[in-house]
PDB file of C-alpha atoms in Angstrom:
ATOM      1  CA  TYR A   8     -14.637  -1.545 -13.578  1.00  0.00           C
ATOM      2  CA  PRO A   9     -17.927   0.175 -14.534  1.00  0.00           C
ATOM      3  CA  ALA A  10     -19.848  -3.020 -13.734  1.00  0.00           C
ATOM      4  CA  ALA A  11     -18.118  -3.307 -10.358  1.00  0.00           C
ATOM      5  CA  LEU A  12     -18.892   0.326  -9.544  1.00  0.00           C
ATOM      6  CA  ASN A  13     -22.541  -0.166 -10.474  1.00  0.00           C
ATOM      7  CA  LEU A  14     -22.846  -3.141  -8.138  1.00  0.00           C
ATOM      8  CA  PHE A  15     -21.221  -1.360  -5.196  1.00  0.00           C
ATOM      9  CA  ASN A  16     -23.376   1.738  -5.743  1.00  0.00           C
ATOM     10  CA  GLU A  17     -26.478  -0.434  -6.022  1.00  0.00           C
ATOM     11  CA  THR A  18     -25.570  -1.962  -2.669  1.00  0.00           C
ATOM     12  CA  LEU A  19     -25.233   1.509  -1.120  1.00  0.00           C
ATOM     13  CA  ASN A  20     -28.661   2.468  -2.498  1.00  0.00           C
ATOM     14  CA  LEU A  21     -30.212  -0.662  -1.003  1.00  0.00           C
ATOM     15  CA  ILE A  22     -28.673   0.162   2.372  1.00  0.00           C
ATOM     16  CA  LYS A  23     -30.075   3.710   2.250  1.00  0.00           C
ATOM     17  CA  LYS A  24     -33.564   2.339   1.464  1.00  0.00           C
ATOM     18  CA  SER A  25     -33.411  -0.176   4.294  1.00  0.00           C
ATOM     19  CA  LYS A  26     -35.517   0.496   7.384  1.00  0.00           C
ATOM     20  CA  ASN A  27     -32.592  -0.695   9.515  1.00  0.00           C
ATOM     21  CA  SER A  28     -29.631   0.811   7.655  1.00  0.00           C
ATOM     22  CA  ASN A  29     -27.551   0.785  10.843  1.00  0.00           C
ATOM     23  CA  ASN A  30     -27.526  -3.005  10.611  1.00  0.00           C
ATOM     24  CA  PHE A  31     -25.529  -2.638   7.400  1.00  0.00           C
ATOM     25  CA  PHE A  32     -23.014  -0.083   8.659  1.00  0.00           C
ATOM     26  CA  GLU A  33     -19.990  -2.325   8.009  1.00  0.00           C
ATOM     27  CA  ASN A  34     -21.251  -3.122   4.502  1.00  0.00           C
ATOM     28  CA  GLN A  35     -21.552   0.593   3.824  1.00  0.00           C
ATOM     29  CA  VAL A  36     -17.964   1.238   4.924  1.00  0.00           C
ATOM     30  CA  LEU A  37     -16.667  -1.679   2.850  1.00  0.00           C
ATOM     31  CA  CYS A  38     -18.531  -0.429  -0.217  1.00  0.00           C
ATOM     32  CA  HIS A  39     -16.820   2.955  -0.010  1.00  0.00           C
ATOM     33  CA  ILE A  40     -13.400   1.292   0.473  1.00  0.00           C
ATOM     34  CA  ASN A  41     -14.009  -1.038  -2.467  1.00  0.00           C
ATOM     35  CA  ILE A  42     -15.318   1.757  -4.693  1.00  0.00           C
ATOM     36  CA  GLY A  43     -12.134   3.651  -3.820  1.00  0.00           C
ATOM     37  CA  ASN A  44     -10.055   0.631  -4.787  1.00  0.00           C
ATOM     38  CA  VAL A  45     -11.856   0.327  -8.142  1.00  0.00           C
ATOM     39  CA  HIS A  46     -11.318   4.019  -8.897  1.00  0.00           C
ATOM     40  CA  LYS A  47      -7.652   3.600  -7.967  1.00  0.00           C
ATOM     41  CA  LEU A  48      -7.301   0.618 -10.319  1.00  0.00           C
ATOM     42  CA  SER A  49      -8.801   2.702 -13.124  1.00  0.00           C
ATOM     43  CA  ASN A  50      -6.445   5.592 -12.225  1.00  0.00           C
ATOM     44  CA  ASP A  51      -9.206   7.942 -11.030  1.00  0.00           C
ATOM     45  CA  LEU A  52      -7.156   8.939  -7.993  1.00  0.00           C
ATOM     46  CA  ASP A  53      -9.206  11.981  -6.959  1.00  0.00           C
ATOM     47  CA  LEU A  54     -12.401   9.909  -6.943  1.00  0.00           C
ATOM     48  CA  ALA A  55     -10.588   7.145  -5.058  1.00  0.00           C
ATOM     49  CA  SER A  56      -9.507   9.641  -2.384  1.00  0.00           C
ATOM     50  CA  LYS A  57     -13.084  10.856  -1.903  1.00  0.00           C
ATOM     51  CA  GLU A  58     -14.362   7.322  -1.346  1.00  0.00           C
ATOM     52  CA  PHE A  59     -11.672   6.481   1.201  1.00  0.00           C
ATOM     53  CA  GLU A  60     -12.487   9.772   2.959  1.00  0.00           C
ATOM     54  CA  LYS A  61     -16.182   8.776   3.068  1.00  0.00           C
ATOM     55  CA  ALA A  62     -15.266   5.475   4.713  1.00  0.00           C
ATOM     56  CA  ILE A  63     -13.094   7.260   7.285  1.00  0.00           C
ATOM     57  CA  ASP A  64     -15.776   9.885   8.007  1.00  0.00           C
ATOM     58  CA  LEU A  65     -18.384   7.161   8.561  1.00  0.00           C
ATOM     59  CA  LEU A  66     -16.145   5.281  10.974  1.00  0.00           C
ATOM     60  CA  VAL A  67     -15.029   8.349  12.912  1.00  0.00           C
ATOM     61  CA  SER A  68     -18.503   9.913  13.152  1.00  0.00           C
ATOM     62  CA  ASN A  69     -19.879   6.621  14.501  1.00  0.00           C
ATOM     63  CA  ASP A  70     -16.932   6.180  16.864  1.00  0.00           C
ATOM     64  CA  LYS A  71     -15.952   2.898  15.198  1.00  0.00           C
ATOM     65  CA  ILE A  72     -12.266   2.242  15.869  1.00  0.00           C
ATOM     66  CA  ASN A  73     -11.522  -0.994  14.034  1.00  0.00           C
ATOM     67  CA  GLN A  74      -9.465  -2.649  11.311  1.00  0.00           C
ATOM     68  CA  HIS A  75     -11.445  -0.926   8.554  1.00  0.00           C
ATOM     69  CA  LEU A  76     -10.248   2.448   9.843  1.00  0.00           C
ATOM     70  CA  ILE A  77      -6.628   1.303   9.545  1.00  0.00           C
ATOM     71  CA  ILE A  78      -7.210   0.026   6.004  1.00  0.00           C
ATOM     72  CA  ALA A  79      -9.047   3.182   4.883  1.00  0.00           C
ATOM     73  CA  ASN A  80      -6.294   5.455   6.220  1.00  0.00           C
ATOM     74  CA  ILE A  81      -3.564   3.408   4.537  1.00  0.00           C
ATOM     75  CA  ASN A  82      -5.451   3.301   1.224  1.00  0.00           C
ATOM     76  CA  LEU A  83      -6.095   7.046   1.328  1.00  0.00           C
ATOM     77  CA  GLY A  84      -2.478   7.761   2.251  1.00  0.00           C
ATOM     78  CA  GLN A  85      -1.147   5.661  -0.624  1.00  0.00           C
ATOM     79  CA  THR A  86      -3.506   7.382  -3.058  1.00  0.00           C
ATOM     80  CA  LEU A  87      -2.378  10.811  -1.873  1.00  0.00           C
ATOM     81  CA  VAL A  88       1.257   9.742  -2.324  1.00  0.00           C
ATOM     82  CA  GLU A  89       0.465   8.806  -5.931  1.00  0.00           C
ATOM     83  CA  LEU A  90      -1.041  12.279  -6.298  1.00  0.00           C
ATOM     84  CA  LYS A  91       2.226  13.648  -4.821  1.00  0.00           C
ATOM     85  CA  LYS A  92       0.332  15.214  -1.914  1.00  0.00           C
ATOM     86  CA  TYR A  93       2.969  14.026   0.509  1.00  0.00           C
ATOM     87  CA  LYS A  94       2.255  16.273   3.507  1.00  0.00           C
ATOM     88  CA  LYS A  95      -1.436  15.418   3.424  1.00  0.00           C
ATOM     89  CA  ALA A  96      -0.558  11.735   3.075  1.00  0.00           C
ATOM     90  CA  LEU A  97       1.599  11.922   6.202  1.00  0.00           C
ATOM     91  CA  LEU A  98      -1.290  13.439   8.172  1.00  0.00           C
ATOM     92  CA  VAL A  99      -3.508  10.555   7.076  1.00  0.00           C
ATOM     93  CA  TYR A 100      -0.838   7.954   7.831  1.00  0.00           C
ATOM     94  CA  ASN A 101      -0.310   9.454  11.286  1.00  0.00           C
ATOM     95  CA  ASN A 102      -4.036   9.089  11.975  1.00  0.00           C
ATOM     96  CA  GLY A 103      -3.785   5.482  10.897  1.00  0.00           C
ATOM     97  CA  LEU A 104      -0.695   5.019  13.047  1.00  0.00           C
ATOM     98  CA  LYS A 105      -2.608   6.160  16.134  1.00  0.00           C
ATOM     99  CA  VAL A 106      -5.258   3.527  15.445  1.00  0.00           C
ATOM    100  CA  CYS A 107      -2.575   0.892  14.811  1.00  0.00           C
ATOM    101  CA  ILE A 108      -0.952   1.656  18.150  1.00  0.00           C
ATOM    102  CA  GLN A 109      -4.351   1.423  19.830  1.00  0.00           C
ATOM    103  CA  ILE A 110      -5.763  -1.760  18.293  1.00  0.00           C
ATOM    104  CA  GLY A 111      -3.438  -2.907  15.512  1.00  0.00           C
ATOM    105  CA  SER A 112      -1.053  -5.826  15.264  1.00  0.00           C
ATOM    106  CA  ASP A 113       2.696  -5.848  14.647  1.00  0.00           C
ATOM    107  CA  MET A 114       1.834  -6.516  11.005  1.00  0.00           C
ATOM    108  CA  ASP A 115      -0.292  -3.344  10.795  1.00  0.00           C
ATOM    109  CA  LEU A 116       2.367  -1.264  12.533  1.00  0.00           C
ATOM    110  CA  GLY A 117       5.175  -2.639  10.381  1.00  0.00           C
ATOM    111  CA  PHE A 118       3.365  -1.821   7.160  1.00  0.00           C
ATOM    112  CA  ILE A 119       2.317   1.688   8.158  1.00  0.00           C
ATOM    113  CA  TYR A 120       5.861   2.491   9.304  1.00  0.00           C
ATOM    114  CA  THR A 121       7.044   1.300   5.885  1.00  0.00           C
ATOM    115  CA  VAL A 122       4.627   3.456   3.885  1.00  0.00           C
ATOM    116  CA  ILE A 123       5.453   6.470   6.076  1.00  0.00           C
ATOM    117  CA  ALA A 124       9.142   5.831   5.369  1.00  0.00           C
ATOM    118  CA  GLU A 125       8.402   5.600   1.644  1.00  0.00           C
ATOM    119  CA  THR A 126       6.671   8.992   1.790  1.00  0.00           C
ATOM    120  CA  TYR A 127       9.635  10.619   3.525  1.00  0.00           C
ATOM    121  CA  PHE A 128      11.896   9.090   0.873  1.00  0.00           C
ATOM    122  CA  LYS A 129       9.840  10.772  -1.840  1.00  0.00           C
ATOM    123  CA  MET A 130      10.160  14.029   0.126  1.00  0.00           C
ATOM    124  CA  ASN A 131      13.971  13.588   0.258  1.00  0.00           C
ATOM    125  CA  ASP A 132      13.936  13.510   4.053  1.00  0.00           C
ATOM    126  CA  LYS A 133      16.476  10.710   4.505  1.00  0.00           C
ATOM    127  CA  THR A 134      16.772  11.135   8.283  1.00  0.00           C
ATOM    128  CA  LYS A 135      13.090  10.443   8.882  1.00  0.00           C
ATOM    129  CA  PHE A 136      13.143   7.787   6.175  1.00  0.00           C
ATOM    130  CA  ASP A 137      15.885   5.900   8.015  1.00  0.00           C
ATOM    131  CA  SER A 138      14.025   6.191  11.312  1.00  0.00           C
ATOM    132  CA  PHE A 139      10.734   4.802  10.006  1.00  0.00           C
ATOM    133  CA  ILE A 140      12.183   2.174   7.667  1.00  0.00           C
ATOM    134  CA  ASN A 141      14.163   0.673  10.545  1.00  0.00           C
ATOM    135  CA  LYS A 142      10.987   0.392  12.634  1.00  0.00           C
ATOM    136  CA  GLY A 143       9.030  -0.981   9.699  1.00  0.00           C
ATOM    137  CA  LYS A 144      11.695  -3.454   8.619  1.00  0.00           C
ATOM    138  CA  LYS A 145      11.903  -4.991  12.084  1.00  0.00           C
ATOM    139  CA  LEU A 146       8.139  -5.507  12.427  1.00  0.00           C
ATOM    140  CA  VAL A 147       7.495  -6.586   8.829  1.00  0.00           C
ATOM    141  CA  LYS A 148      10.165  -9.269   9.092  1.00  0.00           C
ATOM    142  CA  LYS A 149       8.775 -10.341  12.465  1.00  0.00           C
ATOM    143  CA  SER A 150       5.242 -10.687  11.061  1.00  0.00           C
ATOM    144  CA  SER A 151       6.497 -12.283   7.809  1.00  0.00           C
ATOM    145  CA  TYR A 152       3.349 -11.444   5.826  1.00  0.00           C
ATOM    146  CA  PRO A 153       4.398 -12.104   2.199  1.00  0.00           C
ATOM    147  CA  ASN A 154       2.747  -9.042   0.613  1.00  0.00           C
ATOM    148  CA  ASP A 155       4.324  -6.714   3.164  1.00  0.00           C
ATOM    149  CA  LEU A 156       7.750  -8.324   2.748  1.00  0.00           C
ATOM    150  CA  VAL A 157       7.585  -7.727  -1.012  1.00  0.00           C
ATOM    151  CA  TYR A 158       6.495  -4.116  -0.457  1.00  0.00           C
ATOM    152  CA  LEU A 159       9.327  -3.561   2.034  1.00  0.00           C
ATOM    153  CA  ASN A 160      11.868  -5.078  -0.358  1.00  0.00           C
ATOM    154  CA  ASN A 161      10.753  -2.736  -3.123  1.00  0.00           C
ATOM    155  CA  VAL A 162      11.211   0.310  -0.879  1.00  0.00           C
ATOM    156  CA  LEU A 163      14.651  -0.944   0.190  1.00  0.00           C
ATOM    157  CA  HIS A 164      15.579  -1.574  -3.447  1.00  0.00           C
ATOM    158  CA  ILE A 165      14.703   2.008  -4.386  1.00  0.00           C
ATOM    159  CA  ASP A 166      16.642   3.365  -1.409  1.00  0.00           C
ATOM    160  CA  HIS A 167      19.826   1.432  -2.169  1.00  0.00           C
ATOM    161  CA  THR A 168      19.575   2.237  -5.875  1.00  0.00           C
ATOM    162  CA  SER A 169      19.463   5.948  -4.998  1.00  0.00           C
ATOM    163  CA  LYS A 170      22.776   5.437  -3.163  1.00  0.00           C
ATOM    164  CA  ASN A 171      24.286   3.673  -6.201  1.00  0.00           C
ATOM    165  CA  GLN A 172      24.316   0.416  -4.191  1.00  0.00           C
ATOM    166  CA  PHE A 173      22.900  -1.450  -7.172  1.00  0.00           C
ATOM    167  CA  ASP A 174      23.852  -4.997  -6.169  1.00  0.00           C
ATOM    168  CA  LYS A 175      22.295  -4.570  -2.730  1.00  0.00           C
ATOM    169  CA  GLY A 176      19.151  -3.120  -4.236  1.00  0.00           C
ATOM    170  CA  ILE A 177      18.851  -5.990  -6.709  1.00  0.00           C
ATOM    171  CA  SER A 178      19.327  -8.519  -3.892  1.00  0.00           C
ATOM    172  CA  TYR A 179      16.065  -7.332  -2.300  1.00  0.00           C
ATOM    173  CA  LEU A 180      14.202  -7.851  -5.574  1.00  0.00           C
ATOM    174  CA  LEU A 181      15.673 -11.348  -5.921  1.00  0.00           C
ATOM    175  CA  GLU A 182      14.458 -12.072  -2.401  1.00  0.00           C
ATOM    176  CA  SER A 183      10.984 -10.949  -3.482  1.00  0.00           C
ATOM    177  CA  VAL A 184      11.069 -13.367  -6.424  1.00  0.00           C
ATOM    178  CA  LYS A 185      11.507 -16.264  -3.992  1.00  0.00           C
ATOM    179  CA  ILE A 186       8.625 -15.025  -1.839  1.00  0.00           C
ATOM    180  CA  CYS A 187       6.328 -14.560  -4.845  1.00  0.00           C
ATOM    181  CA  GLU A 188       7.136 -17.994  -6.234  1.00  0.00           C
ATOM    182  CA  LYS A 189       6.646 -19.665  -2.851  1.00  0.00           C
ATOM    183  CA  TYR A 190       3.217 -18.122  -2.264  1.00  0.00           C
ATOM    184  CA  LYS A 191       2.146 -18.073  -5.940  1.00  0.00           C
ATOM    185  CA  MET A 192       1.768 -14.281  -5.990  1.00  0.00           C
ATOM    186  CA  ASP A 193       1.674 -13.884  -9.766  1.00  0.00           C
ATOM    187  CA  GLN A 194       0.842 -10.163  -9.949  1.00  0.00           C
ATOM    188  CA  HIS A 195       3.586  -9.274  -7.468  1.00  0.00           C
ATOM    189  CA  LEU A 196       5.969 -11.586  -9.329  1.00  0.00           C
ATOM    190  CA  LEU A 197       5.201  -9.829 -12.620  1.00  0.00           C
ATOM    191  CA  ARG A 198       5.956  -6.428 -11.081  1.00  0.00           C
ATOM    192  CA  THR A 199       9.148  -7.761  -9.508  1.00  0.00           C
ATOM    193  CA  TYR A 200      10.367  -9.218 -12.814  1.00  0.00           C
ATOM    194  CA  THR A 201       9.733  -5.828 -14.432  1.00  0.00           C
ATOM    195  CA  ALA A 202      11.631  -4.050 -11.669  1.00  0.00           C
ATOM    196  CA  LEU A 203      14.528  -6.503 -12.012  1.00  0.00           C
ATOM    197  CA  SER A 204      14.668  -6.046 -15.771  1.00  0.00           C
ATOM    198  CA  ASN A 205      14.841  -2.272 -15.320  1.00  0.00           C
ATOM    199  CA  ALA A 206      17.402  -2.580 -12.514  1.00  0.00           C
ATOM    200  CA  TYR A 207      19.753  -4.685 -14.640  1.00  0.00           C
ATOM    201  CA  LYS A 208      19.186  -2.400 -17.617  1.00  0.00           C
ATOM    202  CA  ASN A 209      20.299   0.553 -15.465  1.00  0.00           C
ATOM    203  CA  ILE A 210      23.667  -1.121 -14.819  1.00  0.00           C
ATOM    204  CA  ASN A 211      24.033  -2.208 -18.470  1.00  0.00           C
ATOM    205  CA  ASP A 212      23.618  -5.912 -17.653  1.00  0.00           C
ATOM    206  CA  THR A 213      21.806  -6.689 -20.883  1.00  0.00           C
ATOM    207  CA  LYS A 214      21.784 -10.453 -20.346  1.00  0.00           C
ATOM    208  CA  ASN A 215      19.883 -10.323 -17.046  1.00  0.00           C
ATOM    209  CA  ALA A 216      17.706  -7.422 -18.213  1.00  0.00           C
ATOM    210  CA  LEU A 217      16.551  -9.577 -21.115  1.00  0.00           C
ATOM    211  CA  LYS A 218      16.162 -12.650 -18.897  1.00  0.00           C
ATOM    212  CA  TYR A 219      13.758 -10.955 -16.486  1.00  0.00           C
ATOM    213  CA  SER A 220      11.975  -9.168 -19.289  1.00  0.00           C
ATOM    214  CA  GLN A 221      11.274 -12.559 -20.864  1.00  0.00           C
ATOM    215  CA  ASN A 222      10.209 -13.992 -17.484  1.00  0.00           C
TER     216      ASN A 222
END
């Protein structure tokens, strides 16, 4: 991570020294998004938030309404959720939603509805959760982007588990296993195996808990 951060910061310094820095505007935005991602991976969530905010400020101040603005808002929102700043996360997501409605695809809309739903779930607002998850579920399934399907299934698993509908919740994780295996998504598969092991452990199914732990 330190090496990655050094390279991204070196790139930003080169852009600042350039006589035509405006020609590298997109590179500048991407550097801030990627620096944010690196900080998030190393669990420096406050630093990650600041970098995503820099990317958003650059785009907004230069009147650049594009895909990078959607990505930066989603990344910032997810980071704020991890920091348990749910109300602030919703404000950020709503900004991203406006951009999605303006220029985004069904895939973008489906995912942002899903992460908004997840935030309301964490806030124990089940009415708004149901509203947004239904919108998200419809569009995510329509777009069929594997990563988003796995994310949606995880949110649905958590929801059904909270209602003591354990079998239904586990069925979404098993669906994710098939998706991960089909598209060779090893990191997502690892997380899904872990979630399955914990899910079976919660219902005292030691055999399956051990099976997925070993997987």
